Structures are given as C-alpha cells and as structure tokens.
mmCIF file of C-alpha atoms in Angstrom:
data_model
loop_
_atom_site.group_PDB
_atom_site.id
_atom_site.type_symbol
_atom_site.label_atom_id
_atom_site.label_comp_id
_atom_site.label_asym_id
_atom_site.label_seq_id
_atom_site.Cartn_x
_atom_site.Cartn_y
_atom_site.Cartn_z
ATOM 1 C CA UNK A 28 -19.972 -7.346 -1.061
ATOM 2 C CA UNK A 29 -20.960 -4.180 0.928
ATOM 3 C CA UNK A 30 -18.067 -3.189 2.810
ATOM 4 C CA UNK A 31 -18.491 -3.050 7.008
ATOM 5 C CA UNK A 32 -17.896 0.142 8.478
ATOM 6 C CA UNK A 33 -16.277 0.073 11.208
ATOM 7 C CA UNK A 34 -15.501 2.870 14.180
ATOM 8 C CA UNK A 35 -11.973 2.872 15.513
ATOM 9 C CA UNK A 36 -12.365 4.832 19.190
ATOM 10 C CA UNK A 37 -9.060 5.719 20.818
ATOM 11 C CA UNK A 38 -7.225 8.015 23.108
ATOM 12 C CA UNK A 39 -9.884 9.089 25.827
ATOM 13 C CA UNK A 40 -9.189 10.513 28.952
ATOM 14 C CA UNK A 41 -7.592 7.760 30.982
ATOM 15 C CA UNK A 42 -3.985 7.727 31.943
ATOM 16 C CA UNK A 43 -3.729 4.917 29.527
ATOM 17 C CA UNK A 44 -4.407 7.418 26.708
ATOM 18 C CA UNK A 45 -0.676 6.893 24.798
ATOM 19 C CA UNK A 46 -1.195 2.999 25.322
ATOM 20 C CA UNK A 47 -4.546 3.284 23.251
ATOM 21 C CA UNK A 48 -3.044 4.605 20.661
ATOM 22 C CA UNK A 49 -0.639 1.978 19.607
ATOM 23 C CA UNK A 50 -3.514 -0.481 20.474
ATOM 24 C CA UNK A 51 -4.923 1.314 18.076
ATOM 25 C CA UNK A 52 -2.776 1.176 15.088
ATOM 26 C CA UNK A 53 -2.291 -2.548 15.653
ATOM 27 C CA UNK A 54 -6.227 -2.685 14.886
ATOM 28 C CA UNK A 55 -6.449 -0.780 12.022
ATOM 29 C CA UNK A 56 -3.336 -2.438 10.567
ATOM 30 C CA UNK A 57 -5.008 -5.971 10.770
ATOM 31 C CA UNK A 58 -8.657 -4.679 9.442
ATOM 32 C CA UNK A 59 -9.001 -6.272 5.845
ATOM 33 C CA UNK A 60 -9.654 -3.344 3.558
ATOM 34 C CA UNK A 61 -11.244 -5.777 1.142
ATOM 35 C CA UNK A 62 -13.878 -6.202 3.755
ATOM 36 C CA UNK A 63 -14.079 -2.822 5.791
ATOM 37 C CA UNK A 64 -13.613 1.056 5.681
ATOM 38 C CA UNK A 65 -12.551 2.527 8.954
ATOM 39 C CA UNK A 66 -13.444 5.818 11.040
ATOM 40 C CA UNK A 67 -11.003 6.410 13.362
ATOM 41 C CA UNK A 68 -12.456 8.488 16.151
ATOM 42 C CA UNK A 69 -9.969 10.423 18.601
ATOM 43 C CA UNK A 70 -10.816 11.605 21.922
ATOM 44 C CA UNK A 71 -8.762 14.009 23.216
ATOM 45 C CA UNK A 72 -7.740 13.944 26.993
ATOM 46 C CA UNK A 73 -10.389 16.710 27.961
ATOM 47 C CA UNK A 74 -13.165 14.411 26.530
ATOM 48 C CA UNK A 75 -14.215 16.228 22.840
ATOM 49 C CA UNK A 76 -14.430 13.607 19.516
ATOM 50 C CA UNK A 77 -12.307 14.422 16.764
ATOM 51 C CA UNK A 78 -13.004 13.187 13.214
ATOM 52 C CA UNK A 79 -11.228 13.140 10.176
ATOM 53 C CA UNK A 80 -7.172 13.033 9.834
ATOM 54 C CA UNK A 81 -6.328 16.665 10.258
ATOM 55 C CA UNK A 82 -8.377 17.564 13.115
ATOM 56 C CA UNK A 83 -7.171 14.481 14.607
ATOM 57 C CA UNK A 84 -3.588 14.747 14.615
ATOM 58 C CA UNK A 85 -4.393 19.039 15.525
ATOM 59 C CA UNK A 86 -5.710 17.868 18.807
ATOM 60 C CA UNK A 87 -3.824 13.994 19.181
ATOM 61 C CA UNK A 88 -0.593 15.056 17.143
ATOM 62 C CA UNK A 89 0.537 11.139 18.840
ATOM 63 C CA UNK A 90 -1.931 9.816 16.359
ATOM 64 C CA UNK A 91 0.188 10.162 13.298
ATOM 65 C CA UNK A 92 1.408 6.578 13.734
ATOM 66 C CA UNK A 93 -2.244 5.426 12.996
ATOM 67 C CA UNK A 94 -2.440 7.301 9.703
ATOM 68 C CA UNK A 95 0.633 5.053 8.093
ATOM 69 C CA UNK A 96 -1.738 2.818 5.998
ATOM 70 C CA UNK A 97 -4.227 4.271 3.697
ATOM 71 C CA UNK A 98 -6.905 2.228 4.586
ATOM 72 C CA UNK A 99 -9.405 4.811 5.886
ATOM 73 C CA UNK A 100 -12.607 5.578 4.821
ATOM 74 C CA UNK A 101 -12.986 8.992 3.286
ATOM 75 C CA UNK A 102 -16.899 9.715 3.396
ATOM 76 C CA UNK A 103 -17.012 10.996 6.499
ATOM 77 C CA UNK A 104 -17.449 15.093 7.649
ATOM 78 C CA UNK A 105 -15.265 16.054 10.238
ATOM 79 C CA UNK A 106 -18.199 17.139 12.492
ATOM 80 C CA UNK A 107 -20.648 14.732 12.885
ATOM 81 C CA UNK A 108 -21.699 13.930 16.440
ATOM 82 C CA UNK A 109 -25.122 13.881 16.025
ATOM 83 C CA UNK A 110 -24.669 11.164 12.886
ATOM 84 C CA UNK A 111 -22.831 8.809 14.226
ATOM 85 C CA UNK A 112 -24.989 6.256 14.101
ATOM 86 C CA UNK A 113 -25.024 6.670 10.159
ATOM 87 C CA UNK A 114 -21.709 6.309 9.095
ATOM 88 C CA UNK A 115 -20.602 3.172 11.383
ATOM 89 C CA UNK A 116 -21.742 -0.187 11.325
ATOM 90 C CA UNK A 117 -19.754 -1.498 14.189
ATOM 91 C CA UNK A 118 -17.526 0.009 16.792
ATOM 92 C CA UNK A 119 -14.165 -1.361 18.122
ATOM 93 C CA UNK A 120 -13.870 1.215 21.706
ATOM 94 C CA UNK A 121 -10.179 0.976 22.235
ATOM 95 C CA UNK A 122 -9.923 2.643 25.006
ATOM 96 C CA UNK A 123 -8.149 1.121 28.078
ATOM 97 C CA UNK A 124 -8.744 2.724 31.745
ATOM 98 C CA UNK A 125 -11.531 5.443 32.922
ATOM 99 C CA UNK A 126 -14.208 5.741 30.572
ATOM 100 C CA UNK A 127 -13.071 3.514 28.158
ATOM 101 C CA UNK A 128 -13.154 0.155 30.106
ATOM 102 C CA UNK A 129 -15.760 1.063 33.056
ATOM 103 C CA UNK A 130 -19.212 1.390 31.400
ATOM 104 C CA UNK A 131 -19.216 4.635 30.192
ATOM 105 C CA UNK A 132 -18.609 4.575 26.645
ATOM 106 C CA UNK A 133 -20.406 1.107 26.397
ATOM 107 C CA UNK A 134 -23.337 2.892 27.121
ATOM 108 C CA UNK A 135 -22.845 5.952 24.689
ATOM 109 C CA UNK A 136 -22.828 3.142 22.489
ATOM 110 C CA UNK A 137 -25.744 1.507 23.447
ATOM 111 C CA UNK A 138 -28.139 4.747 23.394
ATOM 112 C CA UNK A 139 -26.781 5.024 19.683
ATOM 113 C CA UNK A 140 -28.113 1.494 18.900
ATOM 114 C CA UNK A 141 -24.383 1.120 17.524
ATOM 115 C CA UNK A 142 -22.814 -2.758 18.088
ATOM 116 C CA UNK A 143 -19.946 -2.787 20.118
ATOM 117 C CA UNK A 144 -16.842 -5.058 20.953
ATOM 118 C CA UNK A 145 -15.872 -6.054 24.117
ATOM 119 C CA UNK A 146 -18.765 -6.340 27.644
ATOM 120 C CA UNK A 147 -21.917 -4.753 27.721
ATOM 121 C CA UNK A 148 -22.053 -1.587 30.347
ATOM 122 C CA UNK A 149 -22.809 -3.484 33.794
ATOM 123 C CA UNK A 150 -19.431 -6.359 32.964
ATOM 124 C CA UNK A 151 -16.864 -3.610 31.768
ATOM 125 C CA UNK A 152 -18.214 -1.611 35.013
ATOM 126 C CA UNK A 153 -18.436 -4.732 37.378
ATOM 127 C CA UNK A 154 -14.515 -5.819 36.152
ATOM 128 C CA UNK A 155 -13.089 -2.002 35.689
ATOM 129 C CA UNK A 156 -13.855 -2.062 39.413
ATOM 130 C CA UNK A 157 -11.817 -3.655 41.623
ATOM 131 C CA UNK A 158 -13.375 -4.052 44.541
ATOM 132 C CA UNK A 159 -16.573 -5.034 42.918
ATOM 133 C CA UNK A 160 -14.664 -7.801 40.979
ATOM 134 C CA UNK A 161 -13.641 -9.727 44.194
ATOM 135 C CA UNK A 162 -17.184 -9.261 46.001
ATOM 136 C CA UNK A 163 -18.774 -10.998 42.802
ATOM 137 C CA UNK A 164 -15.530 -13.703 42.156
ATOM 138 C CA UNK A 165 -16.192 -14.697 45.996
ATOM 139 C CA UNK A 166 -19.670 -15.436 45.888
ATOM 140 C CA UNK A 167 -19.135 -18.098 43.230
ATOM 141 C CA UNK A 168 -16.503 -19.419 45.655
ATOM 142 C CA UNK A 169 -13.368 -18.415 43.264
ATOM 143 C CA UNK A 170 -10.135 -17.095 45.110
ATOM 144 C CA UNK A 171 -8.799 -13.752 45.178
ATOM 145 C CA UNK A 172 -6.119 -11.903 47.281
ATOM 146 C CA UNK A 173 -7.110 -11.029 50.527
ATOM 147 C CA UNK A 174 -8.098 -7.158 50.735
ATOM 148 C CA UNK A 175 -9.615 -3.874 52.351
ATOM 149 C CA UNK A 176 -11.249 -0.858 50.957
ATOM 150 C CA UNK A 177 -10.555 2.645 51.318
ATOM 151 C CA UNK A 178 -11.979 5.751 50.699
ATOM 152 C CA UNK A 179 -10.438 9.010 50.610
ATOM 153 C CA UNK A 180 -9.531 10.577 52.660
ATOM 154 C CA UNK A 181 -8.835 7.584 54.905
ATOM 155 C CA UNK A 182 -5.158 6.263 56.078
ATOM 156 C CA UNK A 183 -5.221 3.105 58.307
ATOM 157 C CA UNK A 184 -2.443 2.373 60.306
ATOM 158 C CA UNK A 185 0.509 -0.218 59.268
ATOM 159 C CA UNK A 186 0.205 -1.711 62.151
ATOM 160 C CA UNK A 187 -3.365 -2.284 61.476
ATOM 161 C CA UNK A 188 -3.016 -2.883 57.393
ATOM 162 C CA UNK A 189 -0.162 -5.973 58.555
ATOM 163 C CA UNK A 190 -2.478 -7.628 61.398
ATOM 164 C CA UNK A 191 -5.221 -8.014 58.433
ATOM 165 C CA UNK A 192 -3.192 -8.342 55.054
ATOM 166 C CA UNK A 193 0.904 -9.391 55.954
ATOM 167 C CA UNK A 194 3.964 -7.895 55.961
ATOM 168 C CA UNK A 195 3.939 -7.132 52.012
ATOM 169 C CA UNK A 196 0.971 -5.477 50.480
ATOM 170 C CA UNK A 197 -0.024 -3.952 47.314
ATOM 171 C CA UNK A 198 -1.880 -0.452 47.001
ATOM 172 C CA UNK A 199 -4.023 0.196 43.919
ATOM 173 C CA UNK A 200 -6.509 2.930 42.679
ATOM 174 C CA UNK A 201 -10.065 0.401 42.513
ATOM 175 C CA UNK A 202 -10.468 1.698 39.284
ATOM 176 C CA UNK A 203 -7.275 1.830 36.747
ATOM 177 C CA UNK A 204 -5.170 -0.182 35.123
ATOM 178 C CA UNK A 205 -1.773 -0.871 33.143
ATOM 179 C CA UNK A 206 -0.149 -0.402 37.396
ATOM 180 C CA UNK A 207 -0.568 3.385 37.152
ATOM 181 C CA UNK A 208 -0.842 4.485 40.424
ATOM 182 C CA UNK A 209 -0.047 1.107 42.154
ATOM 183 C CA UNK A 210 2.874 0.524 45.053
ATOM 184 C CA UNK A 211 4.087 -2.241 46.518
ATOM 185 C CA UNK A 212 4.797 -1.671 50.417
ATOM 186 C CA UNK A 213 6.807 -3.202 52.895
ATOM 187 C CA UNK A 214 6.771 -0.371 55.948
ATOM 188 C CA UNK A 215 4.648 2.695 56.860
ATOM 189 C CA UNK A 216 6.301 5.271 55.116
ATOM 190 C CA UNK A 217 5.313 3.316 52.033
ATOM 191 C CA UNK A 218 2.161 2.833 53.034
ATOM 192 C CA UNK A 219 1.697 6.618 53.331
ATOM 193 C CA UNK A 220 3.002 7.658 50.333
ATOM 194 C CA UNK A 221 1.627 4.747 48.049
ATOM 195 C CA UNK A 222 -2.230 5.624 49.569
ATOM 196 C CA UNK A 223 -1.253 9.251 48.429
ATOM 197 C CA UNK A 224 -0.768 8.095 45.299
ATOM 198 C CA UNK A 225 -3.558 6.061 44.971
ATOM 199 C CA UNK A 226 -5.809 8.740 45.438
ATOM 200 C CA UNK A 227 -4.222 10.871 42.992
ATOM 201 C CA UNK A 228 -6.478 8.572 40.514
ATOM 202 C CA UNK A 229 -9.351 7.628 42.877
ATOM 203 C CA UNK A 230 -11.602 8.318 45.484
ATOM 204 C CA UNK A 231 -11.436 4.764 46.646
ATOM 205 C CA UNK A 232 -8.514 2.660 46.952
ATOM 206 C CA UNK A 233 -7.479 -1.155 47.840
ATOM 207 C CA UNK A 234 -5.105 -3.157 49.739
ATOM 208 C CA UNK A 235 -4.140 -6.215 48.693
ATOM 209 C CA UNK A 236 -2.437 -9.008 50.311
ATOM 210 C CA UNK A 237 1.066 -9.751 48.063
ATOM 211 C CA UNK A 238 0.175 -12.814 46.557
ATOM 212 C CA UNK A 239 3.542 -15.214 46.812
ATOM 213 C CA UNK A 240 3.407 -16.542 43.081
ATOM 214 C CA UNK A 241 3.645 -17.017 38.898
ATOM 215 C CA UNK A 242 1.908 -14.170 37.479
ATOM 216 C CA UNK A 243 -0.241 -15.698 34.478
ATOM 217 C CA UNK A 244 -2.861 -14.417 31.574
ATOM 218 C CA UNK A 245 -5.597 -16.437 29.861
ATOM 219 C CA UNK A 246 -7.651 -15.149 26.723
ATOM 220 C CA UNK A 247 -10.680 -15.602 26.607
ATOM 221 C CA UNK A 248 -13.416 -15.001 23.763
ATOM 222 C CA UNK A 249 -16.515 -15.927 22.578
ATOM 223 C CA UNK A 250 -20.751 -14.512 23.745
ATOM 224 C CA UNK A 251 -22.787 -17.862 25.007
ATOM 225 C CA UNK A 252 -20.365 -20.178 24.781
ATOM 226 C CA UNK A 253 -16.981 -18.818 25.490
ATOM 227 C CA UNK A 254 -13.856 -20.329 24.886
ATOM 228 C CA UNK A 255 -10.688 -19.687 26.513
ATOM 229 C CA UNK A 256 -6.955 -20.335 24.555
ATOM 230 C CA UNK A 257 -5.355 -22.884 24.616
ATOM 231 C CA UNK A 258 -2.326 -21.780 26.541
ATOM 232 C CA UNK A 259 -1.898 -19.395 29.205
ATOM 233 C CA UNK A 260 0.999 -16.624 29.351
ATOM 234 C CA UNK A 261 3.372 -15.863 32.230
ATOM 235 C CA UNK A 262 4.376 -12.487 33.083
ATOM 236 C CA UNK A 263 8.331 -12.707 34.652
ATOM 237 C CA UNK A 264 8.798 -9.346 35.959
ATOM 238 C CA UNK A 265 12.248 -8.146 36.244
ATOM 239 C CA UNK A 266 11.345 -5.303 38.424
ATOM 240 C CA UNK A 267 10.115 -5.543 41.700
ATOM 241 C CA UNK A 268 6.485 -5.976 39.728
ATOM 242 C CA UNK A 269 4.688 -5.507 37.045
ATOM 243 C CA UNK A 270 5.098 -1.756 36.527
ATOM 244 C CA UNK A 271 3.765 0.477 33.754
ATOM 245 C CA UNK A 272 7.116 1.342 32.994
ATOM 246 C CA UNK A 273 7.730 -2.739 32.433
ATOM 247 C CA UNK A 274 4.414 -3.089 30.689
ATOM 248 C CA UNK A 275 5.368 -0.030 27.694
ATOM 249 C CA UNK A 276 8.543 2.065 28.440
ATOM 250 C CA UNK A 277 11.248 -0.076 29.788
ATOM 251 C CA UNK A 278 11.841 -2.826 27.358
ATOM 252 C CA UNK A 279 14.214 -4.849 29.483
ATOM 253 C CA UNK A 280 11.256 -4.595 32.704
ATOM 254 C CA UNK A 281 9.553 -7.799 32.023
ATOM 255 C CA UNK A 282 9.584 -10.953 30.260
ATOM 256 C CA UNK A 283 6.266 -12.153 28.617
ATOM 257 C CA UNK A 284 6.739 -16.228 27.986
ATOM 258 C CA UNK A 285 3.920 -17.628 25.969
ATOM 259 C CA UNK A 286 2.995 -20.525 26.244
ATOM 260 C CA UNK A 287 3.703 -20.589 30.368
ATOM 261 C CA UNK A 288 5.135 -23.678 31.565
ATOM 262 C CA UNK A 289 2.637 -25.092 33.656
ATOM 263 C CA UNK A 290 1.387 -28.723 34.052
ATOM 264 C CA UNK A 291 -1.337 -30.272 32.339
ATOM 265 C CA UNK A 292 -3.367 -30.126 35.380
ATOM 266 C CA UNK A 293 -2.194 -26.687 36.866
ATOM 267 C CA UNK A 294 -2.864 -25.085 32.962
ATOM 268 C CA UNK A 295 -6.229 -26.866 32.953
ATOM 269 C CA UNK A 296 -7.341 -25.151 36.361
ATOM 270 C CA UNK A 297 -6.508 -21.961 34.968
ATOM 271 C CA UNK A 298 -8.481 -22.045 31.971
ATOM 272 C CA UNK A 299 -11.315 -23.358 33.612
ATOM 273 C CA UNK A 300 -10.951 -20.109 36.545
ATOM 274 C CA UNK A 301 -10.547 -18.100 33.890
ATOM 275 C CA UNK A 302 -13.837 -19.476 32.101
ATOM 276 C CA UNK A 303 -15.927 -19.238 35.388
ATOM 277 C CA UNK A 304 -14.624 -15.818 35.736
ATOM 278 C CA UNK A 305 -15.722 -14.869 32.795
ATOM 279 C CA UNK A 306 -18.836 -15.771 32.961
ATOM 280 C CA UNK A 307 -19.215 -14.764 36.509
ATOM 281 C CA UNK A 308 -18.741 -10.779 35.357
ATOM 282 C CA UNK A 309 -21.394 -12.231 32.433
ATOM 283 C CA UNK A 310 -18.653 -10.870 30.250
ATOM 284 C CA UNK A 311 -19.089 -10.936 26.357
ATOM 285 C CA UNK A 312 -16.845 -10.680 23.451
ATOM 286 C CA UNK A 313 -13.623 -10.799 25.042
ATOM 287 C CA UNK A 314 -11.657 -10.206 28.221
ATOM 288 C CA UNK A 315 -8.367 -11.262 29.461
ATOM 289 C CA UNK A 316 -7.934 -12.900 33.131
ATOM 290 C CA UNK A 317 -5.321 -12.374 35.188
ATOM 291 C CA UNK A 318 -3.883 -14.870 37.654
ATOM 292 C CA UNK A 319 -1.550 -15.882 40.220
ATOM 293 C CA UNK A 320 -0.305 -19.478 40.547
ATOM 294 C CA UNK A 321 0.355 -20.097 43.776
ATOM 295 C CA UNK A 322 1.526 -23.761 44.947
ATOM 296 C CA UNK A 323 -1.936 -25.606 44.114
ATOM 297 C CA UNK A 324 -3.965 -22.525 44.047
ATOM 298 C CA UNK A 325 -4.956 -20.367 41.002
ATOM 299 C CA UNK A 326 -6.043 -17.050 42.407
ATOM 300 C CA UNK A 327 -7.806 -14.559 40.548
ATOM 301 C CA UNK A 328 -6.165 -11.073 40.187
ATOM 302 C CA UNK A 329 -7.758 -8.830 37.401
ATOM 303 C CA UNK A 330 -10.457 -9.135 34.807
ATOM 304 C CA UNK A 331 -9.386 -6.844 31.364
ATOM 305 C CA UNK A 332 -12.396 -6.213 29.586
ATOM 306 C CA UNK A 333 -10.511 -3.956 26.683
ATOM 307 C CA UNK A 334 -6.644 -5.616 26.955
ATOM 308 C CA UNK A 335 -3.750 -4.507 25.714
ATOM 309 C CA UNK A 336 -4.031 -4.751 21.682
ATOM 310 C CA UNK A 337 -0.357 -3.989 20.481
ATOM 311 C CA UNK A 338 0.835 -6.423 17.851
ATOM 312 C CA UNK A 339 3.631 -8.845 18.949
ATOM 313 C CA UNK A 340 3.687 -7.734 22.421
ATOM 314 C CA UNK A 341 0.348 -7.714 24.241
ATOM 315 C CA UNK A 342 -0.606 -10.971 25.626
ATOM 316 C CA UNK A 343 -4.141 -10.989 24.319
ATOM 317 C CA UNK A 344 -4.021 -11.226 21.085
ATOM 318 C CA UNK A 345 -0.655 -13.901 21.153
ATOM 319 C CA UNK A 346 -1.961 -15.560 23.265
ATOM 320 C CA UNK A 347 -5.190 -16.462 20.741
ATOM 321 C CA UNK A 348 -2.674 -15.867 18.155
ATOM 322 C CA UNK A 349 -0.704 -19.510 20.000
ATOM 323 C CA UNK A 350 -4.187 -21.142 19.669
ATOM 324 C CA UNK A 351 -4.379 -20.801 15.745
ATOM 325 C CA UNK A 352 -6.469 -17.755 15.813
ATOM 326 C CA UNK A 353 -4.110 -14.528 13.589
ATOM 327 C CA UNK A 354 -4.536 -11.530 14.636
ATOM 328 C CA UNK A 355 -6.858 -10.535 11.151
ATOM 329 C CA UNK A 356 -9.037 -13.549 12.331
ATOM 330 C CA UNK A 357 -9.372 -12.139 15.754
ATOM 331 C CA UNK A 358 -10.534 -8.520 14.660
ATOM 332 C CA UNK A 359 -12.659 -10.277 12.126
ATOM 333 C CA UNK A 360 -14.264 -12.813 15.285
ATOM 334 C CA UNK A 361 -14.740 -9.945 17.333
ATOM 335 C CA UNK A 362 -16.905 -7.686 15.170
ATOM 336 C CA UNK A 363 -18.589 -10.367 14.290
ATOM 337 C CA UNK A 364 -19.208 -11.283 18.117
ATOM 338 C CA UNK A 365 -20.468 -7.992 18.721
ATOM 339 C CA UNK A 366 -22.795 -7.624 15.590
ATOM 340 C CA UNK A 367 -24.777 -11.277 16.968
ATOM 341 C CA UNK A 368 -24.913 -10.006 20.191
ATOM 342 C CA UNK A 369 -26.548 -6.684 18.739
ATOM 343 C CA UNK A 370 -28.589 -8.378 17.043
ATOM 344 C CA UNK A 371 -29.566 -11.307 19.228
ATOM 345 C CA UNK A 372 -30.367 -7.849 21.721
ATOM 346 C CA UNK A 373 -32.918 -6.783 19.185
ATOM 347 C CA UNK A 374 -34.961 -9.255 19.423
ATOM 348 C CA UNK A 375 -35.298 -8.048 23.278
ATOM 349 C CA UNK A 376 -38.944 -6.506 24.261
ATOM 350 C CA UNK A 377 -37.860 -2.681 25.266
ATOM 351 C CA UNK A 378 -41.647 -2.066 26.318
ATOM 352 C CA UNK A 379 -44.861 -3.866 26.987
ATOM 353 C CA UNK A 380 -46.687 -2.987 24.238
ATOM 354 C CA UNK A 381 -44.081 -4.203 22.205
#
C-alpha cells in the first residue's frame, strides 16, 4: 500500500512556539511508519519554512527532540516552497496561537489545494478570536462570561470596569492562548498593569467577568456528525489560575483529573454545550471546549481549534484517549477527517461555468 505523506508544521511565530514543538514530537511519535512518511516543516519565529533535518535544527536548534525516531521521509530537497504541494499528501498544522490557530495558515493551505487537520479558515479565525467567539456563542443563546472590549490604546476606569463586570475580573489579549498575556485583577493598579500587558500581544483586549467555578475540557471530533468524548476533564489549578507557567513549566501548578467528577446530568450538559459549540463556530476535524461549571450553569469559556497535543499530559488527546480512542487511532481519524473533507470540498463548483 502507497504510503501517505504527511506534513508535520510546527514552531511558527506565536508565543506558543516551544509548546508546538513538543506537540509536535508527540505527533510524529504516534504516526505509523508502516502507513506514512513524514515532512516535518519548521517555521522559525521570524516566519521563513525550513526543510530537511539540518537546516531545521540550524534555525529551531529546540527541534532536536523531534528528530529521536527515524521515521522521516528522506525524498524531500531542503528548498522547496514552490513544491509543496508535491511532496505532501496531507498536512497536520501544529501550530498553537497567532498564525497557526487564527486562519492564516489554514488558508496557505487551502490556496495549495493541500488537506488539512483541524477548522477550515473562517472557524479557526471565528474561535482564535475571542471576542468574536462570544458574539457568535450568544446568538445561539449559549452562556459565556460577561465581558467588554478594548482597543489600544484605551484604559477604562476600575471604577467603571467593577460597575459592569464585579469585583474580580480577568484581562486577556482577544487573540492568544496557553494564558500568555492574561491577569487576573482585583484593584486598579492591576487593572493598569494587566491592560499593559495585554497589549503587549494585541491591539484589542477583553475583560472578563471571573467566573465563580470548576474549570472543565470536552473533546470533541468528527466533520458532519461530530462526536464529543465520553468524559470531560477538570482543570484544578493550584495557582491563583490557570497560568502558562501551570499549563508547561511548573509541574506542581495544576492538577489535570480525567475523567471530572461530575453528575450524570451536569456531564451530559457539558457535552451537549460543547457539541452546540462546536457546531456553532461550524468547526471541523477537531477542537477542544473549554468550560466553567458553575452551580447549574455550564458556561462557555474558550474554543481550541489546534489543542495542546503532548502525550500523557494534554487534555485532548486523553481525554479521547478515556473514550477508547489511542492516541495512533486519533492521528490516524484525523487525517483521515481532513482528507473527506478535502475531498467532499472538491466536489464544490469554484465557478459558473464549471
């Protein structure tokens, strides 16, 4: 059987670019090599492709951990821009954060005719977004945490930010994720300094309302008919949240507990949130929801449209993994998810005299 070629994307530009990395090697590790050759393709942090293992690890010298496992392909030239579209079948973008979740390289992609994994340009956009996520959760009447927008270079006052949104509030970049460059704040100094920070990695920013709760994660997979697992996950922070330094330095900063303990009927709301959320952001392929649980009320917090992919510590995969999907099976569900959906896209008329 002709093996499936498959494009490995990683590093990027994003302050997430370490995280992708490990992501990363988790992937490749799991890809059968009885069933596909891999091209690992490294972007460095100013943008350019790299190809090949040397100029790789010249430009991402980080990358070495992906090169453990001889499993690579070795056809490829090390410059090859232009061609692609010729030497992979399917790609796998792993690339968290700024052009990696938000559209942009869905859409390289797309002009290349290449099948991808994950949403199509306008979902990863729509859910990289965060202020666009809650416009388009409300209107199909699902909760999320009270907010406002900003946009630099604007400051309100804390008197004004605690009349709207409470005591306690959250500031976050619209657009990033893994918590970098997100505060919680309790008085106006914060407030200052946090919305200073925030705009260190956007031009528009959000308050949120501090959402009194269980912090929770649902996978959830699938093109037309999407499925979601069968448990949920609970983040216990043992910070004050759920920093980035909890999520991949400190190891002792949070607790992940999989499956949560919720009850029948509280679990059961969640999946089906998480379901209508998905296909409210008319997401594809895969995507992991995060929620609060909060007394009776499930309210949505984040939509992750490329998750965390580490093996045996990012909730995405274990939590599929819990619902008798391995992590090989996954990889092998999710090409396959985006090679239908390529296909079934085909089939599309592109012009009228088609």
């Amino acid at each position: 059987m002709k093996k499936i070629k498959v494009g490995v994307f990683f590093g990027g530009r994003s302050t997430e670019h370490e995280v992708t990395i490990w992501s990363a090697k988790s992937v490749v590790a799991n890809l059968n090599p009885d069933k596909y050759e891999v091209l690992l393709i490294g972007i460095d942090k100013s943008g350019k492709f790299h190809f090949g293992k040397d100029e790789i690890l010249k430009y991402i010298p980080q990358a070495e951990v992906l090169f453990a496992e001889d499993k690579f392909c070795k056809k490829f030239p090390s410059e090859m821009n232009e061609y692609l579209s010729e030497y992979i079948d399917v790609a796998f973008p792993v690339l968290h954060g700024y052009l990696g979740e938000d559209g942009a390289i869905q859409g390289f992609l797309k002009i290349l005719n290449i099948p991808f994994v994950g949403p199509d340009i306008l979902s990863s956009a729509a859910c990289m977004d965060k202020e666009i996520t809650k416009i388009l959760l409300r209107s199909e009447g699902l909760p999320v945490a009270d907010y406002m927008t900003l946009r630099k270079p604007e400051v309100p006052r804390y008197e004004y930010v605690t009349a709207k949104l409470g005591e306690v509030v959250f500031v976050k970049p619209a657009s990033s994720g893994s918590s970098v460059g997100v505060s919680k704040v309790r008085n106006e100094s914060e407030l200052l300094a946090a919305v200073t920070e925030a705009y260190r990695y956007d031009n528009k920013v959000l308050i949120e309302r501090a959402v009194q709760g269980r912090e929770i994660e649902c996978a959830v997979i699938g093109n037309e008919n999407p499925k979601t697992s069968d448990v949920c996950g609970e983040i216990i922070a043992l910070d004050d949240f759920y920093t980035y330094e909890a999520k991949y330095i400190d190891e002792n900063g949070a607790k992940l507990e999989i499956p949560a303990k919720l009850s029948p009927e509280t679990l059961e709301k969640a999946k089906s949130t998480a379901l209508k959320a998905y296909k409210t952001l008319n997401c594809e392929g895969m995507c992991r929801v995060d929620m609060f649980v909060s007394g009776n009320n499930i309210i949505v917090n984040e939509m992750n449209t490329i998750p965390g992919f580490v093996g045996g510590t990012s909730m995405y995969p274990l939590l599929l993994q819990k619902s008798g999907l391995s992590y090989s099976e996954l990889i092998d569900k999710l090409l396959e998810l985006a090679i239908a959906r390529h296909q079934r896209d085909a089939k599309l008329k592109t012009s009228k005299g088609d």
